[in-house]
Amino acid sequence: MAARFLLCIILLFLLGSCIESISPHHQRPAERLFVFGDSYADTGNIARGLANCWKPPYGSTFPGKPAGRFSDGRVITDFIATFLGVPSPVPYRLRRVAGHRGSYGINFAYSGTGVFDTSAPLPNVTTQIDYLEQMIKEGWYEKRQVRSSMAFLALAGIDYLEFLLYKNGTLEGLRRYVHSVVNQTALDLRRLGEIGVGRIGVLGLGPIGCIPLSTRTLARSSCIDLLNQDAVYHNTLLHQAVDEINDHFRHRSLVAVLDVYDTLLSMVDGRNKLGPRFENPLSQCCVGTTPGSDCGDTDHSGKPMYSVCEDPGRRLFWDHGHPTQVAWSTIFQAFSPTLHQLFSQ
């Protein structure tokens, strides 16, 4: 009897040790995801009448039809949600019909927006954070739930394109404007920390001088170095701002910059080792076929005014400024170690 009792104690001890060693791998890094930003992160907030992402051929890879994402398939929001082990968060405009899905977070990102107001009459990042704060005040989420959440902020550089295209800005003056954009981004990140969000990831700026919209607008056949230099400057200032925020909260892992610049540039010049070698990396897979037309446009009879490449999985850009699903997957692989580090401390 004593021997059986001793055997039971040993088995319980071993079982407990196994549970302790296994359970951390089954715990979610965060229980929910709150998303802010623009079309890099939007999964359906922008209205159907405002954007072509609700028209074919968008969504042709996933989910097989247009779903409000500016890509042939998944965008970076979806990959981060998968990393956390939660469903991709429900768009803010659908929050009242989300049911239990809302418990996994909300996507507040709106395509066409920036940290400042843009030509799109949609909420900028500050207003998007207002929406989260209002939901907390209304009791949608308790403080402890906010603490066990992750916030993700993704911006494609629309503030800079607006500065050049609609605010009569110059390439020479863009460097000074970078300070304003990064300072506002830092205020937004700090505010998320003050609200109590447990972990925050902010997407660094990619080589905006390489996107088809930039090269097409300035009639270049290669990346625009001056724009890329400003993107590097943006990222340098952003890293400095994030270090200051972490020092302020005395938590070195509260906010992390998810760098994409080097990864995207390696895709452009063929040095990328994480994914496929992309064909015609500066061109877009879905492109307008008439002057002034773009991906998703149709004429008065409904005839497509665009063409689509044979295999989006071999292309870096889906349309004039957005990566394909496979490109986003590769980008995510590149910065996923930073995410692991963010949640390891």
Short mmCIF file of C-alpha atoms in Angstrom, two decimals:
data_model
loop_
_atom_site.label_atom_id
_atom_site.label_comp_id
_atom_site.label_asym_id
_atom_site.label_seq_id
_atom_site.Cartn_x
_atom_site.Cartn_y
_atom_site.Cartn_z
CA MET A 1 0.00 0.00 0.00
CA ALA A 2 2.82 2.38 0.95
CA ALA A 3 4.55 1.59 -2.34
CA ARG A 4 1.40 2.37 -4.36
CA PHE A 5 0.95 5.61 -2.43
CA LEU A 6 4.55 6.60 -3.14
CA LEU A 7 4.08 5.73 -6.83
CA CYS A 8 1.00 7.98 -7.01
CA ILE A 9 2.94 10.85 -5.46
CA ILE A 10 5.74 10.43 -8.02
CA LEU A 11 3.26 10.31 -10.91
CA LEU A 12 1.48 13.43 -9.67
CA PHE A 13 4.82 15.22 -9.38
CA LEU A 14 5.83 14.23 -12.90
CA LEU A 15 2.42 15.19 -14.28
CA GLY A 16 2.65 18.55 -12.57
CA SER A 17 6.12 19.11 -14.04
CA CYS A 18 4.80 18.25 -17.52
CA ILE A 19 1.90 20.66 -17.14
CA GLU A 20 4.23 23.44 -16.03
CA SER A 21 6.53 22.85 -18.98
CA ILE A 22 3.78 22.55 -21.57
CA SER A 23 1.19 25.10 -20.51
CA PRO A 24 3.13 28.25 -21.47
CA HIS A 25 3.19 27.05 -25.06
CA HIS A 26 -0.58 26.74 -25.06
CA GLN A 27 -1.26 30.11 -23.50
CA ARG A 28 -2.03 32.93 -25.87
CA PRO A 29 0.55 35.75 -25.80
CA ALA A 30 -2.45 38.10 -25.64
CA GLU A 31 -6.15 37.37 -25.26
CA ARG A 32 -7.31 39.92 -27.82
CA LEU A 33 -6.02 42.22 -30.54
CA PHE A 34 -6.86 45.89 -31.11
CA VAL A 35 -5.80 47.19 -34.52
CA PHE A 36 -5.27 50.76 -35.68
CA GLY A 37 -4.02 52.30 -38.90
CA ASP A 38 -4.78 52.32 -42.61
CA SER A 39 -5.26 49.95 -45.54
CA TYR A 40 -2.30 47.80 -44.50
CA ALA A 41 -4.40 46.70 -41.51
CA ASP A 42 -8.05 47.34 -42.47
CA THR A 43 -10.13 44.16 -42.83
CA GLY A 44 -13.48 45.71 -43.68
CA ASN A 45 -14.07 49.08 -42.03
CA ILE A 46 -14.04 51.15 -45.18
CA ALA A 47 -17.47 51.41 -46.78
CA ARG A 48 -18.21 49.44 -49.93
CA GLY A 49 -18.86 52.55 -52.00
CA LEU A 50 -15.54 54.17 -51.10
CA ALA A 51 -12.99 51.57 -52.12
CA ASN A 52 -12.25 48.97 -54.76
CA CYS A 53 -11.23 46.44 -52.10
CA TRP A 54 -14.90 45.40 -52.07
CA LYS A 55 -14.74 44.58 -55.80
CA PRO A 56 -13.20 41.70 -57.75
CA PRO A 57 -10.41 40.69 -58.09
CA TYR A 58 -9.61 41.67 -54.47
CA GLY A 59 -9.78 38.67 -52.15
CA SER A 60 -9.28 36.21 -55.00
CA THR A 61 -6.70 34.20 -53.04
CA PHE A 62 -8.48 34.53 -49.69
CA PRO A 63 -11.34 34.23 -48.92
CA GLY A 64 -12.13 33.77 -52.61
CA LYS A 65 -14.16 36.97 -52.91
CA PRO A 66 -13.76 40.66 -52.03
CA ALA A 67 -13.75 41.12 -48.24
CA GLY A 68 -12.59 44.68 -47.61
CA ARG A 69 -8.87 43.90 -47.66
CA PHE A 70 -6.49 45.71 -50.00
CA SER A 71 -4.80 42.55 -51.21
CA ASP A 72 -5.47 39.33 -53.05
CA GLY A 73 -5.80 37.68 -49.65
CA ARG A 74 -4.77 38.09 -46.04
CA VAL A 75 -3.14 41.27 -44.77
CA ILE A 76 -0.72 41.72 -41.88
CA THR A 77 -3.55 41.94 -39.32
CA ASP A 78 -4.55 38.35 -40.10
CA PHE A 79 -1.03 37.02 -39.59
CA ILE A 80 -0.61 38.76 -36.24
CA ALA A 81 -3.99 37.42 -35.07
CA THR A 82 -2.86 33.91 -36.01
CA PHE A 83 0.34 34.43 -34.01
CA LEU A 84 -1.76 35.37 -30.98
CA GLY A 85 -4.08 32.41 -31.51
CA VAL A 86 -7.22 34.55 -31.91
CA PRO A 87 -9.57 35.17 -34.84
CA SER A 88 -8.82 38.21 -36.94
CA PRO A 89 -10.54 41.04 -35.04
CA VAL A 90 -13.97 42.21 -36.13
CA PRO A 91 -14.10 45.55 -37.97
CA TYR A 92 -15.28 48.37 -35.72
CA ARG A 93 -18.29 49.11 -37.92
CA LEU A 94 -19.57 45.56 -37.22
CA ARG A 95 -18.97 45.61 -33.47
CA ARG A 96 -22.68 45.56 -32.54
CA VAL A 97 -23.31 42.38 -34.52
CA ALA A 98 -19.99 40.71 -33.69
CA GLY A 99 -21.30 38.52 -30.87
CA HIS A 100 -18.60 36.53 -29.07
CA ARG A 101 -16.07 37.43 -31.79
CA GLY A 102 -15.83 40.87 -30.22
CA SER A 103 -14.22 39.32 -27.15
CA TYR A 104 -11.11 38.71 -29.27
CA GLY A 105 -10.68 42.38 -30.09
CA ILE A 106 -11.68 45.01 -32.62
CA ASN A 107 -10.09 46.33 -35.79
CA PHE A 108 -10.33 50.15 -35.82
CA ALA A 109 -8.15 50.66 -38.92
CA TYR A 110 -9.59 52.56 -41.88
CA SER A 111 -8.08 52.49 -45.35
CA GLY A 112 -6.86 55.84 -46.57
CA THR A 113 -6.15 57.31 -43.14
CA GLY A 114 -3.00 58.44 -41.36
CA VAL A 115 -1.88 59.86 -38.05
CA PHE A 116 -3.18 63.20 -39.36
CA ASP A 117 -6.32 63.87 -41.37
CA THR A 118 -6.03 62.91 -45.03
CA SER A 119 -8.13 63.55 -48.13
CA ALA A 120 -10.20 60.49 -47.14
CA PRO A 121 -13.06 61.64 -44.86
CA LEU A 122 -12.33 58.89 -42.35
CA PRO A 123 -11.08 58.71 -38.74
CA ASN A 124 -7.35 59.20 -38.24
CA VAL A 125 -5.43 57.12 -35.72
CA THR A 126 -6.16 59.48 -32.82
CA THR A 127 -9.88 59.16 -33.48
CA GLN A 128 -9.56 55.39 -33.84
CA ILE A 129 -8.06 55.27 -30.34
CA ASP A 130 -10.95 57.46 -29.18
CA TYR A 131 -13.26 54.67 -30.33
CA LEU A 132 -11.44 52.11 -28.19
CA GLU A 133 -11.50 54.38 -25.17
CA GLN A 134 -15.23 54.95 -25.62
CA MET A 135 -15.86 51.20 -25.83
CA ILE A 136 -13.96 50.73 -22.58
CA LYS A 137 -16.03 53.45 -20.91
CA GLU A 138 -19.20 51.78 -22.19
CA GLY A 139 -18.14 48.49 -20.57
CA TRP A 140 -17.25 46.48 -23.66
CA TYR A 141 -13.88 45.62 -22.09
CA GLU A 142 -12.73 45.61 -18.48
CA LYS A 143 -9.35 47.02 -17.46
CA ARG A 144 -7.93 43.54 -16.87
CA GLN A 145 -9.02 42.52 -20.37
CA VAL A 146 -7.27 45.55 -21.85
CA ARG A 147 -4.11 44.64 -19.93
CA SER A 148 -4.13 41.15 -21.45
CA SER A 149 -4.46 42.56 -24.97
CA MET A 150 -2.14 43.61 -27.76
CA ALA A 151 -2.49 46.77 -29.82
CA PHE A 152 -1.11 46.86 -33.35
CA LEU A 153 -0.57 50.08 -35.30
CA ALA A 154 0.13 49.85 -39.03
CA LEU A 155 0.72 52.81 -41.31
CA ALA A 156 1.86 52.69 -44.93
CA GLY A 157 3.11 56.27 -45.12
CA ILE A 158 -0.09 57.85 -46.42
CA ASP A 159 0.72 61.00 -44.45
CA TYR A 160 3.81 61.44 -46.60
CA LEU A 161 2.04 60.75 -49.89
CA GLU A 162 -0.64 63.26 -48.88
CA PHE A 163 2.07 65.79 -48.10
CA LEU A 164 3.52 65.41 -51.59
CA LEU A 165 0.35 64.99 -53.64
CA TYR A 166 -2.23 67.19 -51.91
CA LYS A 167 -0.39 69.61 -49.62
CA ASN A 168 2.02 70.97 -52.22
CA GLY A 169 4.93 69.53 -50.28
CA THR A 170 8.34 68.95 -51.81
CA LEU A 171 10.74 66.06 -51.54
CA GLU A 172 13.19 68.45 -49.89
CA GLY A 173 10.60 69.49 -47.30
CA LEU A 174 9.53 65.94 -46.55
CA ARG A 175 12.41 65.40 -44.10
CA ARG A 176 11.07 68.13 -41.81
CA TYR A 177 7.57 66.70 -42.02
CA VAL A 178 8.84 63.32 -40.79
CA HIS A 179 9.31 64.80 -37.32
CA SER A 180 5.66 65.83 -37.15
CA VAL A 181 4.42 62.39 -38.23
CA VAL A 182 6.65 60.47 -35.81
CA ASN A 183 5.85 62.82 -32.92
CA GLN A 184 2.12 62.26 -33.44
CA THR A 185 2.66 58.51 -33.76
CA ALA A 186 4.53 58.57 -30.45
CA LEU A 187 1.64 60.43 -28.79
CA ASP A 188 -0.75 57.77 -30.05
CA LEU A 189 1.45 54.93 -28.80
CA ARG A 190 1.90 56.57 -25.42
CA ARG A 191 -1.85 57.00 -25.13
CA LEU A 192 -2.42 53.30 -25.77
CA GLY A 193 0.00 52.59 -22.94
CA GLU A 194 -1.88 54.97 -20.66
CA ILE A 195 -5.15 53.26 -21.52
CA GLY A 196 -3.52 50.11 -20.19
CA VAL A 197 -2.93 47.93 -23.26
CA GLY A 198 -0.49 45.19 -22.27
CA ARG A 199 1.72 45.05 -25.38
CA ILE A 200 1.94 47.28 -28.43
CA GLY A 201 3.46 46.62 -31.84
CA VAL A 202 3.97 49.40 -34.38
CA LEU A 203 4.84 48.69 -37.99
CA GLY A 204 7.93 50.45 -39.23
CA LEU A 205 7.83 52.22 -42.57
CA GLY A 206 8.79 50.28 -45.67
CA PRO A 207 10.73 51.63 -48.68
CA ILE A 208 7.93 53.90 -49.87
CA GLY A 209 10.07 54.94 -52.83
CA CYS A 210 9.64 51.44 -54.26
CA ILE A 211 5.85 51.10 -54.25
CA PRO A 212 4.23 51.28 -57.71
CA LEU A 213 2.29 54.43 -56.78
CA SER A 214 5.54 56.31 -56.10
CA THR A 215 7.44 55.08 -59.14
CA ARG A 216 4.41 55.59 -61.40
CA THR A 217 3.61 59.08 -60.11
CA LEU A 218 7.20 60.26 -60.56
CA ALA A 219 7.64 58.27 -63.80
CA ARG A 220 10.59 56.22 -62.54
CA SER A 221 11.62 52.69 -63.43
CA SER A 222 13.51 52.18 -60.17
CA CYS A 223 13.05 53.01 -56.50
CA ILE A 224 13.12 56.68 -55.55
CA ASP A 225 16.10 56.93 -53.24
CA LEU A 226 15.11 60.23 -51.64
CA LEU A 227 11.78 58.80 -50.50
CA ASN A 228 13.51 55.71 -49.17
CA GLN A 229 15.99 57.84 -47.25
CA ASP A 230 13.09 59.61 -45.59
CA ALA A 231 11.57 56.23 -44.70
CA VAL A 232 14.85 55.24 -43.03
CA TYR A 233 14.85 58.55 -41.16
CA HIS A 234 11.24 57.92 -40.07
CA ASN A 235 12.21 54.51 -38.69
CA THR A 236 15.22 55.93 -36.85
CA LEU A 237 13.08 58.54 -35.12
CA LEU A 238 10.38 55.95 -34.42
CA HIS A 239 12.84 53.65 -32.66
CA GLN A 240 14.03 56.57 -30.54
CA ALA A 241 10.46 57.49 -29.65
CA VAL A 242 9.61 53.91 -28.70
CA ASP A 243 12.69 53.70 -26.44
CA GLU A 244 11.52 56.86 -24.66
CA ILE A 245 8.00 55.47 -24.25
CA ASN A 246 9.31 52.24 -22.77
CA ASP A 247 11.52 54.21 -20.39
CA HIS A 248 8.55 56.36 -19.39
CA PHE A 249 6.47 53.31 -18.49
CA ARG A 250 9.54 51.56 -16.99
CA HIS A 251 8.71 48.55 -19.09
CA ARG A 252 11.26 47.82 -21.80
CA SER A 253 8.91 45.50 -23.66
CA LEU A 254 5.70 47.56 -23.67
CA VAL A 255 6.15 48.77 -27.27
CA ALA A 256 8.13 47.19 -30.12
CA VAL A 257 8.83 48.41 -33.63
CA LEU A 258 8.12 45.71 -36.19
CA ASP A 259 10.70 46.50 -38.85
CA VAL A 260 9.80 45.86 -42.48
CA TYR A 261 12.15 48.13 -44.42
CA ASP A 262 15.07 45.75 -44.97
CA THR A 263 12.78 42.81 -45.66
CA LEU A 264 10.81 44.65 -48.33
CA LEU A 265 13.96 46.04 -49.90
CA SER A 266 15.44 42.54 -50.05
CA MET A 267 12.29 41.42 -51.87
CA VAL A 268 12.76 44.20 -54.40
CA ASP A 269 16.41 43.42 -55.16
CA GLY A 270 16.06 39.64 -55.00
CA ARG A 271 18.03 39.03 -51.78
CA ASN A 272 15.05 37.74 -49.81
CA LYS A 273 15.57 34.25 -48.36
CA LEU A 274 12.31 33.82 -46.45
CA GLY A 275 9.93 33.55 -49.38
CA PRO A 276 9.81 33.19 -53.15
CA ARG A 277 11.86 35.20 -55.58
CA PHE A 278 9.38 37.79 -56.83
CA GLU A 279 8.87 38.48 -60.52
CA ASN A 280 8.96 42.13 -61.65
CA PRO A 281 9.07 43.32 -58.01
CA LEU A 282 8.37 46.97 -58.79
CA SER A 283 5.26 46.22 -60.82
CA GLN A 284 1.80 45.42 -59.55
CA CYS A 285 -0.07 42.18 -60.17
CA CYS A 286 -3.45 43.86 -60.68
CA VAL A 287 -3.10 46.95 -62.87
CA GLY A 288 -5.42 49.29 -64.74
CA THR A 289 -5.55 48.83 -68.50
CA THR A 290 -6.72 52.32 -69.47
CA PRO A 291 -5.38 55.75 -68.50
CA GLY A 292 -6.54 56.63 -65.00
CA SER A 293 -7.96 53.19 -64.21
CA ASP A 294 -6.77 50.95 -61.41
CA CYS A 295 -7.28 47.49 -59.97
CA GLY A 296 -10.99 46.74 -59.54
CA ASP A 297 -12.27 49.48 -61.85
CA THR A 298 -14.97 48.64 -64.41
CA ASP A 299 -16.60 50.61 -67.20
CA HIS A 300 -20.29 51.56 -67.39
CA SER A 301 -21.16 48.10 -68.68
CA GLY A 302 -19.27 46.33 -65.90
CA LYS A 303 -16.34 45.29 -68.09
CA PRO A 304 -13.07 45.11 -66.13
CA MET A 305 -10.62 47.93 -66.77
CA TYR A 306 -7.76 46.02 -65.25
CA SER A 307 -5.65 42.92 -65.82
CA VAL A 308 -4.33 40.43 -63.27
CA CYS A 309 -1.03 38.60 -63.36
CA GLU A 310 -1.04 34.85 -63.77
CA ASP A 311 0.25 34.03 -60.27
CA PRO A 312 -0.12 36.56 -57.40
CA GLY A 313 2.04 34.22 -55.32
CA ARG A 314 5.04 35.31 -57.41
CA ARG A 315 4.41 39.03 -57.04
CA LEU A 316 5.42 41.46 -54.33
CA PHE A 317 2.73 44.09 -54.92
CA TRP A 318 -0.91 43.30 -55.52
CA ASP A 319 -1.97 46.79 -56.62
CA HIS A 320 -0.47 50.30 -56.63
CA GLY A 321 0.64 50.20 -53.01
CA HIS A 322 -0.29 47.00 -51.19
CA PRO A 323 1.62 43.71 -50.81
CA THR A 324 0.21 40.38 -51.90
CA GLN A 325 -0.76 37.77 -49.33
CA VAL A 326 2.49 35.86 -49.87
CA ALA A 327 4.48 39.07 -49.44
CA TRP A 328 2.71 39.82 -46.16
CA SER A 329 3.44 36.27 -45.03
CA THR A 330 7.13 36.78 -45.75
CA ILE A 331 7.17 40.14 -43.98
CA PHE A 332 5.54 38.57 -40.94
CA GLN A 333 8.14 35.80 -40.83
CA ALA A 334 10.86 38.45 -40.78
CA PHE A 335 9.58 40.34 -37.75
CA SER A 336 7.97 37.45 -35.84
CA PRO A 337 11.12 37.07 -33.65
CA THR A 338 10.45 40.62 -32.43
CA LEU A 339 6.92 39.61 -31.50
CA HIS A 340 8.21 36.60 -29.56
CA GLN A 341 10.64 38.86 -27.74
CA LEU A 342 7.88 41.37 -26.98
CA PHE A 343 5.91 38.71 -25.11
CA SER A 344 8.85 36.95 -23.51
CA GLN A 345 9.55 39.68 -20.94
#
